[in-house]
Tab-separated table of C-alpha atoms and ligand atoms in Angstrom:
chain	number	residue	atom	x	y	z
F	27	UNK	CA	0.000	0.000	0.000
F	28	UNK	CA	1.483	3.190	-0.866
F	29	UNK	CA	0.597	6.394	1.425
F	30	UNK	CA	-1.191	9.714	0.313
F	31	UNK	CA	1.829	11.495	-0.859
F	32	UNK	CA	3.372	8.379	-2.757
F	33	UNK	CA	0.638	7.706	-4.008
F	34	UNK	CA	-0.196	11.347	-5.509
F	35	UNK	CA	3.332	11.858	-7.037
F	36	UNK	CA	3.302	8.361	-8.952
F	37	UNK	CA	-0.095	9.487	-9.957
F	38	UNK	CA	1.661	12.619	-11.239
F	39	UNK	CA	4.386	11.092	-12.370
F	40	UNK	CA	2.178	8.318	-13.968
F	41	UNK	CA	0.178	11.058	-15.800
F	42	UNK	CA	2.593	13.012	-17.226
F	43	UNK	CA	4.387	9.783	-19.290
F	44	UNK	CA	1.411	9.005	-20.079
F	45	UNK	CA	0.908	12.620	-22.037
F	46	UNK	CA	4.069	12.355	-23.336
F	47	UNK	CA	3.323	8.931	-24.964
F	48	UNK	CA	-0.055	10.055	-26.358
F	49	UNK	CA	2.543	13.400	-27.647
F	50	UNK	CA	4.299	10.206	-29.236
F	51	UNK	CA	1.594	8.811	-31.535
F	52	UNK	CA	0.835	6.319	-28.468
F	53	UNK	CA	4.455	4.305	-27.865
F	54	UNK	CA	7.019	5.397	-26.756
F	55	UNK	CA	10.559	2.948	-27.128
F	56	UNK	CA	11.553	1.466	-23.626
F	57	UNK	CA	15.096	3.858	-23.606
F	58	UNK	CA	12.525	7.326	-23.708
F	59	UNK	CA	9.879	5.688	-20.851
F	60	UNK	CA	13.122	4.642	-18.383
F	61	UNK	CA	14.732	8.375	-18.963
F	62	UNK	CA	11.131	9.745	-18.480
F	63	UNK	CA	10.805	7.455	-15.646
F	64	UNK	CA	14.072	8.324	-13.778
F	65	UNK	CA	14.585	11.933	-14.608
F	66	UNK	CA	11.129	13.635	-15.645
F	67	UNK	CA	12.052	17.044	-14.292
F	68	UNK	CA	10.729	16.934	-10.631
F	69	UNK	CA	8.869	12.904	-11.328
F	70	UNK	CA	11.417	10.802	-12.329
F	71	UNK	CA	12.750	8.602	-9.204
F	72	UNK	CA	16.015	10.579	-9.109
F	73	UNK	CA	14.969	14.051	-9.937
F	74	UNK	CA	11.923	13.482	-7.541
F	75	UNK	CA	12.615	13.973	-3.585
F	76	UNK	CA	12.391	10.017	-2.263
F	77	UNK	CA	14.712	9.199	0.241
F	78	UNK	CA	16.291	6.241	-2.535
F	79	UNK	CA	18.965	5.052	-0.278
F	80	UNK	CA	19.902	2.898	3.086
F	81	UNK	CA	17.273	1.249	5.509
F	82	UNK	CA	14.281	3.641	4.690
F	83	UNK	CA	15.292	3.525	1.319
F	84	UNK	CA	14.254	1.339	-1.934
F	85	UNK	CA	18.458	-0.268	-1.929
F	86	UNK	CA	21.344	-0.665	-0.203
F	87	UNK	CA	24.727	0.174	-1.882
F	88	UNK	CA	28.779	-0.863	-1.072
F	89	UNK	CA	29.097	2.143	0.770
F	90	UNK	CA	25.487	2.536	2.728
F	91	UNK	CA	26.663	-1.042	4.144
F	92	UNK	CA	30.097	-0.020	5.437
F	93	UNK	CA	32.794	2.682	5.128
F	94	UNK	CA	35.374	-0.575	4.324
F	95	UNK	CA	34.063	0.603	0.837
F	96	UNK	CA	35.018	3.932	0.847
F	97	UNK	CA	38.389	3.485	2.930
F	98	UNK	CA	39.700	1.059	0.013
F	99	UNK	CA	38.643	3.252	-2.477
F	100	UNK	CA	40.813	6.166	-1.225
F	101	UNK	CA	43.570	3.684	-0.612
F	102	UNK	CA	43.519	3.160	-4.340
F	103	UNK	CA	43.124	6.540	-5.082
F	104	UNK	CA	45.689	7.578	-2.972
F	105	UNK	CA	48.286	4.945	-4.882
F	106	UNK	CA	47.008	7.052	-7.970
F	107	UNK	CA	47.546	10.314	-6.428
F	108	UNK	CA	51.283	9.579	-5.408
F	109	UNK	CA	51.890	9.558	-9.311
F	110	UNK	CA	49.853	13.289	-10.261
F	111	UNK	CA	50.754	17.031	-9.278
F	112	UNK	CA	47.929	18.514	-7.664
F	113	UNK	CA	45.119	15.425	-8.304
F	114	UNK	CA	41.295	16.361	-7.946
F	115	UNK	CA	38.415	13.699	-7.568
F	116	UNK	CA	35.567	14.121	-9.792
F	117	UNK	CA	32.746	11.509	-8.051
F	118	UNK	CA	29.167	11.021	-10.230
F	119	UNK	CA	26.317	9.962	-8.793
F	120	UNK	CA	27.623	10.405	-4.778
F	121	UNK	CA	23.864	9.382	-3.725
F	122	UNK	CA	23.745	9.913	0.276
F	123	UNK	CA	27.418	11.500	0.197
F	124	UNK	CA	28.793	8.614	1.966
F	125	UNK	CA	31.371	7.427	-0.122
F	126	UNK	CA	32.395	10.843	-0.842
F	127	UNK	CA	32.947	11.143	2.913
F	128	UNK	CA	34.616	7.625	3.728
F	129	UNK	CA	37.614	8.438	0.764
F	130	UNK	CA	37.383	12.189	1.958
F	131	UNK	CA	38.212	10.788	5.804
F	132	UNK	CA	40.730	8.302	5.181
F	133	UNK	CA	43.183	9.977	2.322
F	134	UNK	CA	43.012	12.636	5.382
F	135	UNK	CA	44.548	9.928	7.516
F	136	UNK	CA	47.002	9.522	4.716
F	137	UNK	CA	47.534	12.926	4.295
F	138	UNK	CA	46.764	13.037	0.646
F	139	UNK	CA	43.903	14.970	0.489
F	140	UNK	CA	42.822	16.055	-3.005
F	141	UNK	CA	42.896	19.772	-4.245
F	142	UNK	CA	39.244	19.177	-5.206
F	143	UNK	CA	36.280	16.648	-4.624
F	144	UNK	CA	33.703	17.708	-7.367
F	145	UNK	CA	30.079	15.851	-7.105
F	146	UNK	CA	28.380	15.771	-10.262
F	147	UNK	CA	24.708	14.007	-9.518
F	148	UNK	CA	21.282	14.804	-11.147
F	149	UNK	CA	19.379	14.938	-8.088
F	150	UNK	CA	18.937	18.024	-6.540
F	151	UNK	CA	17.441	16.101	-3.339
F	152	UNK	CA	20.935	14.538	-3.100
F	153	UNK	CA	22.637	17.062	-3.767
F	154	UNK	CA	21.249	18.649	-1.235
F	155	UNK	CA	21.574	15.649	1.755
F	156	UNK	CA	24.955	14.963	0.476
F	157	UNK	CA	25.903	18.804	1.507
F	158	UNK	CA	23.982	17.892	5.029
F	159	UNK	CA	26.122	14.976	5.570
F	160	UNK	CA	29.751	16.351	4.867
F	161	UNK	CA	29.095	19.260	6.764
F	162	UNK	CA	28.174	17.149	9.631
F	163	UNK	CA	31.120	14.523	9.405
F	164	UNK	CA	34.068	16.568	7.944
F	165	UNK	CA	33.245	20.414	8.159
F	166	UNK	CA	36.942	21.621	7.463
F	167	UNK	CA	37.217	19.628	4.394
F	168	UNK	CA	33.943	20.949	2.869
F	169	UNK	CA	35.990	23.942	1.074
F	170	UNK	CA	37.481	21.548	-1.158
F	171	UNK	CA	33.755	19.846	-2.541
F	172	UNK	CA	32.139	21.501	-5.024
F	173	UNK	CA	28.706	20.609	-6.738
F	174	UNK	CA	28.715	20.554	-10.668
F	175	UNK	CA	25.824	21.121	-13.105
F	176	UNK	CA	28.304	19.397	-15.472
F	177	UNK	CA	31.624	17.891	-16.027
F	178	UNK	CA	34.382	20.005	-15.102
F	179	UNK	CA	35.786	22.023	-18.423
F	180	UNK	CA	39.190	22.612	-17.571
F	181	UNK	CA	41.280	19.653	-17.660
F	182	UNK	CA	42.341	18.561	-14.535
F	183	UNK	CA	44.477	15.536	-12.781
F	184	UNK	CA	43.209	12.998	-10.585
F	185	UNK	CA	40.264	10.541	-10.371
F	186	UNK	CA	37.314	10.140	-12.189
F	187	UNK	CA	34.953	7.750	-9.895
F	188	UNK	CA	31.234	6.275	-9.677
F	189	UNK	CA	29.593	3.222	-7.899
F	190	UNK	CA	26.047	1.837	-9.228
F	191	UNK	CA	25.565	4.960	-11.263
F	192	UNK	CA	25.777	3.507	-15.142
F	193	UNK	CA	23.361	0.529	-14.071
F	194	UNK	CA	20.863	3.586	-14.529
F	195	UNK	CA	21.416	4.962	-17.934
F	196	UNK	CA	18.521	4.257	-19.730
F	197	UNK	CA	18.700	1.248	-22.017
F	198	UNK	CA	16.851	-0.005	-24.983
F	199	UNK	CA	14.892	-3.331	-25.236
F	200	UNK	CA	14.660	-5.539	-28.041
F	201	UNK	CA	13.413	-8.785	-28.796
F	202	UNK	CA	15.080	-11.020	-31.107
F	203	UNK	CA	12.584	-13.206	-33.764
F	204	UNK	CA	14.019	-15.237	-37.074
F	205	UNK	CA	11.443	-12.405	-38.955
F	206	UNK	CA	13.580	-9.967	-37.603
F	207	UNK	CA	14.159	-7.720	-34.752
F	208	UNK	CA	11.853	-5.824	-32.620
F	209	UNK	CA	11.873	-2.942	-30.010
F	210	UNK	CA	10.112	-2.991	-27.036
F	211	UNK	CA	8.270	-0.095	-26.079
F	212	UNK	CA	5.525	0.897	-24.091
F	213	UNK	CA	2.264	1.948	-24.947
F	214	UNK	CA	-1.190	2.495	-23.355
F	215	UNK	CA	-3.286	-0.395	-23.112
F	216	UNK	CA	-6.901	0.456	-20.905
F	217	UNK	CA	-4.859	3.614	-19.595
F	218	UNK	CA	-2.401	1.654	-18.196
F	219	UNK	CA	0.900	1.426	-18.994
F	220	UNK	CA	1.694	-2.224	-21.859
F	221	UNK	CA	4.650	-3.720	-23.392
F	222	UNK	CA	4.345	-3.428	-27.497
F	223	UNK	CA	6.828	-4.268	-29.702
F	224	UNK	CA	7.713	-2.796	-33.242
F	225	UNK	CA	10.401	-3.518	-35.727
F	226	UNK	CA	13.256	-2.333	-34.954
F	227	UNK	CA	15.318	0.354	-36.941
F	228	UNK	CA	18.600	-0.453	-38.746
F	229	UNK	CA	20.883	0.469	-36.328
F	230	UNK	CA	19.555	-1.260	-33.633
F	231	UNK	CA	18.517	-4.652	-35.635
F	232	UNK	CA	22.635	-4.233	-36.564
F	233	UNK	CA	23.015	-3.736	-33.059
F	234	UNK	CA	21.411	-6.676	-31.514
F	235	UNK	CA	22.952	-8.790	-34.733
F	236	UNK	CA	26.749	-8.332	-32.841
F	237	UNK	CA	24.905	-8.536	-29.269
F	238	UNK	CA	23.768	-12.377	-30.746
F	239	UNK	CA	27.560	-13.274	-31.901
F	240	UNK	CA	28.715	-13.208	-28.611
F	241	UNK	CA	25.792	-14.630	-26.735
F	242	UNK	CA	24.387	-16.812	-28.987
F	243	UNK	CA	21.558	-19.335	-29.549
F	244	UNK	CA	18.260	-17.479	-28.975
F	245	UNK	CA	15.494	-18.926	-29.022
F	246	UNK	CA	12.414	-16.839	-30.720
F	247	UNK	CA	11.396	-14.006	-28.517
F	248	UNK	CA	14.674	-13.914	-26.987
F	249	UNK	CA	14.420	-10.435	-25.132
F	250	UNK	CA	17.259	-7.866	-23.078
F	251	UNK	CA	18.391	-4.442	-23.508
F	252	UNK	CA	21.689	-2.665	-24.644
F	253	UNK	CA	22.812	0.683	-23.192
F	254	UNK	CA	23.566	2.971	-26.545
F	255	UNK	CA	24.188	5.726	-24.572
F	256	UNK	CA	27.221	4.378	-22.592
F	257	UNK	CA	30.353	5.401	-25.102
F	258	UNK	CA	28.871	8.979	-25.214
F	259	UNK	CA	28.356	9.455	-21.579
F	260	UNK	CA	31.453	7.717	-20.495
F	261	UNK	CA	33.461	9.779	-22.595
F	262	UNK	CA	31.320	13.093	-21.700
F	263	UNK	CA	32.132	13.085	-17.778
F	264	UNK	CA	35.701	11.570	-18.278
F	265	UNK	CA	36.737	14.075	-21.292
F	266	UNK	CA	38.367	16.667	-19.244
F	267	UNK	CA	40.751	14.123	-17.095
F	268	UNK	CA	44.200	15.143	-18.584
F	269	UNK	CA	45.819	12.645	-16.520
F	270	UNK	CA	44.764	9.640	-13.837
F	271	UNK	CA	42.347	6.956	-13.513
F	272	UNK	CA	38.597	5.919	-14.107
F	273	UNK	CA	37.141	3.721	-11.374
F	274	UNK	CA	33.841	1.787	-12.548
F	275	UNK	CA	31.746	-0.004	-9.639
F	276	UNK	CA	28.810	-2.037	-10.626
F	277	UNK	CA	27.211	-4.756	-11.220
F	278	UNK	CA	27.132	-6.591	-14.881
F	279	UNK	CA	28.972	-8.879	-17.064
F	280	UNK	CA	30.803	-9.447	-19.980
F	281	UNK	CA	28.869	-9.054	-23.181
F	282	UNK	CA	28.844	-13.166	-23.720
F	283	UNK	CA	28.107	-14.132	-20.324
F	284	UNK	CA	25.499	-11.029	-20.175
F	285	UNK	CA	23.977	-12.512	-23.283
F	286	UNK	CA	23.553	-16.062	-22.904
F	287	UNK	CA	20.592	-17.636	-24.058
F	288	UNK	CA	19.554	-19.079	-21.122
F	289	UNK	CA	19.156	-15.030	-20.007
F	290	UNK	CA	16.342	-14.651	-22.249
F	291	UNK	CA	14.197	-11.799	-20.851
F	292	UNK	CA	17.204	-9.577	-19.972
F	293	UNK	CA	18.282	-8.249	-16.444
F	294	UNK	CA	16.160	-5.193	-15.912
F	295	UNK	CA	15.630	-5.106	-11.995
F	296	UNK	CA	13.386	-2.368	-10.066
F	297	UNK	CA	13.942	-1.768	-6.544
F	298	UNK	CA	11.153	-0.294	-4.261
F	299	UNK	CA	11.272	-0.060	-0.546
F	300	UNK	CA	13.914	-3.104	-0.296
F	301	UNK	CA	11.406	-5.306	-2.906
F	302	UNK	CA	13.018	-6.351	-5.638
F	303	UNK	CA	10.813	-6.437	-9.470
F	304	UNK	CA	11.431	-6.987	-13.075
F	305	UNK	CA	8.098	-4.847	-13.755
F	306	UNK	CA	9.533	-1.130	-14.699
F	307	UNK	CA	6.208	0.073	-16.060
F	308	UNK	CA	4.990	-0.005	-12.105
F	309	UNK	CA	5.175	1.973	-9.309
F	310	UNK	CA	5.980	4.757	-12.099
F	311	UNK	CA	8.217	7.768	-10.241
F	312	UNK	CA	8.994	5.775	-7.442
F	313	UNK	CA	10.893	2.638	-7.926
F	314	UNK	CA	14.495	2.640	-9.095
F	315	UNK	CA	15.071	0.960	-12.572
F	316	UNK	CA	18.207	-0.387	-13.508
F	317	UNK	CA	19.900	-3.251	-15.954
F	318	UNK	CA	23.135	-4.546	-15.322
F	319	UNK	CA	26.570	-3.494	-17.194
F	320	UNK	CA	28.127	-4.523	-20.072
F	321	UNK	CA	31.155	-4.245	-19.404
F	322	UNK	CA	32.637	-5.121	-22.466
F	323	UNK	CA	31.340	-2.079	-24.115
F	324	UNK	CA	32.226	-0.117	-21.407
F	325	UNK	CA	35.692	-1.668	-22.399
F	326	UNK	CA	35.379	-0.273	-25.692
F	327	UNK	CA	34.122	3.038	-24.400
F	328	UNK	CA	37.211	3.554	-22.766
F	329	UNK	CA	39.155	2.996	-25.414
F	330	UNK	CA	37.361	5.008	-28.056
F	331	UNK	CA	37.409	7.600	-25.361
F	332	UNK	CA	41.191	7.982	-24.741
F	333	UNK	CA	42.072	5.398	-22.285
F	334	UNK	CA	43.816	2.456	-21.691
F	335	UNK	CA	41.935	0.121	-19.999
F	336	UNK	CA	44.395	-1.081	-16.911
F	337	UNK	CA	42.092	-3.669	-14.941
F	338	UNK	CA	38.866	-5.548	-14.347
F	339	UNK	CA	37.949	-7.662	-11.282
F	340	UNK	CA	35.273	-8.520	-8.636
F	341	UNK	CA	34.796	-6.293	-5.952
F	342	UNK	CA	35.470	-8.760	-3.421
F	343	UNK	CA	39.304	-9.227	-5.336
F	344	UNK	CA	39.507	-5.143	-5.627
F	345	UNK	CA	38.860	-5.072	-1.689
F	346	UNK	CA	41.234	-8.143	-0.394
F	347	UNK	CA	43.815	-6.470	-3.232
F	348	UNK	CA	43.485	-2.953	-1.323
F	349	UNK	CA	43.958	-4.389	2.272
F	350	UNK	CA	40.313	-4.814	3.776
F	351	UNK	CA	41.063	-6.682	6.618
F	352	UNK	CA	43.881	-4.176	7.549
F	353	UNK	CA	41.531	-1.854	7.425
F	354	UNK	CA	39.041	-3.241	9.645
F	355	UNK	CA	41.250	-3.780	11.926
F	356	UNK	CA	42.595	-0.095	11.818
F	357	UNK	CA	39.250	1.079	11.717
F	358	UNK	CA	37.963	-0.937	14.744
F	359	UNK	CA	41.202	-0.297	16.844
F	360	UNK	CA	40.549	-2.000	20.663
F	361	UNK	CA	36.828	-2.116	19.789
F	362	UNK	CA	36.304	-6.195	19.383
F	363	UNK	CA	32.688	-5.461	19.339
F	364	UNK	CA	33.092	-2.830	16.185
F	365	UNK	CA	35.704	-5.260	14.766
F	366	UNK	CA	32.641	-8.003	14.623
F	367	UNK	CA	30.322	-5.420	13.450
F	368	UNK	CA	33.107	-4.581	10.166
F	369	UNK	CA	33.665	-8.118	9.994
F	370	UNK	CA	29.851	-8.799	9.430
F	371	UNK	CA	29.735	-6.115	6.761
F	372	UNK	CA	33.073	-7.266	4.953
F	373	UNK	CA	31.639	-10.547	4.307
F	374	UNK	CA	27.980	-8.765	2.640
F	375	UNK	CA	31.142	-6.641	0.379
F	376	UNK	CA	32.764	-9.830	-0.868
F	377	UNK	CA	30.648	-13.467	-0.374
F	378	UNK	CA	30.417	-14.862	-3.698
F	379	UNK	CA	26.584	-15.089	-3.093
F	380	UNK	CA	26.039	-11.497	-1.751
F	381	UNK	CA	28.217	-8.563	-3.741
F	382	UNK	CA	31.148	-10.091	-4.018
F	383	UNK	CA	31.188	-11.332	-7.532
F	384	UNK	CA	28.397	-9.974	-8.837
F	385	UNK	CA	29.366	-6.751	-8.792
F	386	UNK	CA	32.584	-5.532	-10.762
F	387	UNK	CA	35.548	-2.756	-10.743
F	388	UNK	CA	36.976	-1.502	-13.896
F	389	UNK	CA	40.062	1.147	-14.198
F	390	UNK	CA	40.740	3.108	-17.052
F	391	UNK	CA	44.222	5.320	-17.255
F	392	UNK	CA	45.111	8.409	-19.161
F	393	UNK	CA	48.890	9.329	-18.942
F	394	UNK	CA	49.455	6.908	-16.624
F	395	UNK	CA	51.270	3.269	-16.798
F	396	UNK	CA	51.455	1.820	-13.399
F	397	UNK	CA	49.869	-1.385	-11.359
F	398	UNK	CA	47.047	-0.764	-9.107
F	399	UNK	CA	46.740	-3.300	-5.919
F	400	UNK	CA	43.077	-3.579	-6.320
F	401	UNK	CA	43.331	-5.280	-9.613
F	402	UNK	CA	46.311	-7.182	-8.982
F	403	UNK	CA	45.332	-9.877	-7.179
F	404	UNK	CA	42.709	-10.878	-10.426
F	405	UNK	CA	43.085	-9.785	-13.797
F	406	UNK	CA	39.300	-10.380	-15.476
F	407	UNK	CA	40.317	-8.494	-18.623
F	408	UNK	CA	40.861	-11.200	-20.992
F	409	UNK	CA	36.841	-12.377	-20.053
F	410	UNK	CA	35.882	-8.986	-21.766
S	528	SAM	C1	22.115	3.930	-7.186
S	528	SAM	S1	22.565	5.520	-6.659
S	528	SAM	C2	24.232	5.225	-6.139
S	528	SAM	C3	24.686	6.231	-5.146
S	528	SAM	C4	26.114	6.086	-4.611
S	528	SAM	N1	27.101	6.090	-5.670
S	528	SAM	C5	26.252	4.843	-3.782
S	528	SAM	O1	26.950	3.940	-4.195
S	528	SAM	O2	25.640	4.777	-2.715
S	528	SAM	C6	22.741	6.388	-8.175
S	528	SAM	C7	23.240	7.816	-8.009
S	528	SAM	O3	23.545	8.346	-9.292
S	528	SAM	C8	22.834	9.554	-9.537
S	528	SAM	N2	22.594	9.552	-10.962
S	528	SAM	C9	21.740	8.764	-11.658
S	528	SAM	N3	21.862	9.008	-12.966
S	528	SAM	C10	22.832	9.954	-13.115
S	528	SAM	C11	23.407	10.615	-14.231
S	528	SAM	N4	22.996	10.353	-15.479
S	528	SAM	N5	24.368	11.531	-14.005
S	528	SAM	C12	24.799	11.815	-12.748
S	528	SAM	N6	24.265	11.223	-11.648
S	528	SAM	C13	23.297	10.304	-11.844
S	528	SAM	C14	21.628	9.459	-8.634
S	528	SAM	O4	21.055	10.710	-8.331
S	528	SAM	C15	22.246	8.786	-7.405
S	528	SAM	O5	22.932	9.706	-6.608
């Protein structure tokens, strides 16, 4: 049951796709409803003011489970920084601000604090709660963070970072039949939102034709999504890094496990209040969408988009790589109670069955040639 005021902004939120659909001719391809659904000025789940993350949430992310997240993540930032003059942090997508402020904390520990820490994210509500939470945890840092409406112009040195932000670029649908292919959209069907397919155009049936040579074997009706947008974002927020490293979190595959026929209706998932769905077209304003990575196009994104592409792993490797349990027990100190507590949360960061595997790193390097301990311990890059 949703209360008054969810239930009046989905209704809102509901009717204004719904007007831009009948603006459409009546359909509206799957990549337009998820961008309408996320980011409708002041409707979409992330440009509307629900609280998304943590308990009280809709998910749970690395770092809303434990700063062990954020601490390895400066460690490996600070390995980076040791090789730049002057190295800024650009993060996208900071969500409650707590990763910002775990890698903000401990590369002060280190003393390697960078010149900037720029937060690029589309929600103002964030925006606005991340701001709330730095100023509460690290007040004399908060000169150096800076909110951008964009990426940064100037070029600049230093990190370009983002965890479970490109799982939510909208992607297009398609469904794959020996006629040809087709492209899921949505339509209205009663006044409700329903799937309807249409051929597809060229570039997508050419697009789903190389998505089938590396998955292979489906059957008629075979249905998933592909992210077009990916090469043109990726390069977009990273263009202005002169020199450093791109850090990719998320969750995904390569492009022939990702497409494997036995995958046959795609990996959309929908979170709302902790449920988990593979319905998008519900719940309309409220409910996170997201589809897992391909990483192997983000592969070639890098590549087309300056950079050499210098590791992939799990995040459970990237974490034992940068130290974890040294820094659990650093961060618990005498505190055997806190030490069980980190302990507890290290094992939901890397069990095979919880986030361990399923979620990935990638790095990306501009200028740069040198190892990095979170990708040492396993190199993934020949699976791409
Ligand atoms: C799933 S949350 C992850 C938040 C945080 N990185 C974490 O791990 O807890 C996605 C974040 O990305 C932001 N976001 C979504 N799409 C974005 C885009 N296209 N550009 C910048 N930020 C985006 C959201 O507002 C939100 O802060």
């Amino acid at each position: 049951m949703l209360d008054e005021a969810s239930a009046a902004h989905s209704a809102r939120a509901r009717n204004y796709v719904k007007d831009q659909i009948a603006a459409a001719g009546g359909w509206l391809g799957f990549e337009q409803f998820m961008e309408l659904a996320l980011y409708a000025p002041g409707l979409g789940y992330y440009s509307g003011g629900a609280q998304k993350l943590g308990m009280g949430g809709d998910f749970t992310t690395a770092p809303e489970i434990s700063s062990l997240f954020g601490r390895c993540v400066a460690l490996q930032c600070a390995e980076v920084f040791r090789a730049l003059h002057a190295p800024s942090i650009l993060e996208i997508g900071a969500g409650s601000g707590r990763l910002a402020a775990d890698i903000l904390m401990r590369l002060e520990e280190l003393g390697q604090l960078p010149e900037n820490y720029w937060i690029l994210d589309v929600s103002a509500d964030l925006r606005e709660r991340q701001r709330a939470l730095l100023a509460e945890r690290l007040p004399h840092v908060l000169q150096r963070v800076g909110w951008l409406d964009r990426p940064p112009e100037e070029p600049f040195d230093g990190i370009v970072l983002a965890n479970e932000v490109l799982d939510a670029l909208p992607v297009a649908r398609f469904r794959w039949r020996a006629s040809g292919v087709d492209e899921w959209g949505v339509g209205l069907d009663d006044k409700d939102f329903a799937w309807v397919a249409r051929p597809a155009n060229p570039a997508m049936a050419q697009a789903c034709r190389r998505l089938y040579e590396a998955g292979g074997g489906w059957d008629e009706g075979y249905s998933s999504e592909y992210c077009p947008r990916t090469p043109a974002w990726t390069r977009a927020v990273t263009q202005s890094l002169r020199s450093g490293a791109v850090l990719w979190f998320d969750y995904g595959l390569p492009r022939d496990e990702y497409y494997l026929p036995e995958r046959h209706d795609g990996t959309l998932v929908c979170h709302y209040r902790h449920r988990v769905s593979s319905d998008p077209l519900v719940h309309v304003g409220l409910q996170d969408i997201t589809a897992w990575v391909d990483f192997t196009l983000l592969a070639e994104a890098s590549r087309e988009a300056g950079f050499e592409l210098a590791g992939f792993t799990t995040q459970a490797h990237f974490l034992a790589g940068l130290g974890i349990d040294r820094e659990m027990r650093l961060a618990a100190g005498d505190d055997e109670n806190r030490f069980a507590r980190l302990a507890n949360q290290a094992r939901q960061l890397m069990l095979p069955g919880e986030m361990g595997e399923r979620f990935k790193a990638m790095v990306w390097l501009r200028g740069l040639d040198m190892p990095l301990s979170g990708f040492e311990l396993l190199d993934l890059r020949h699976t791409l």
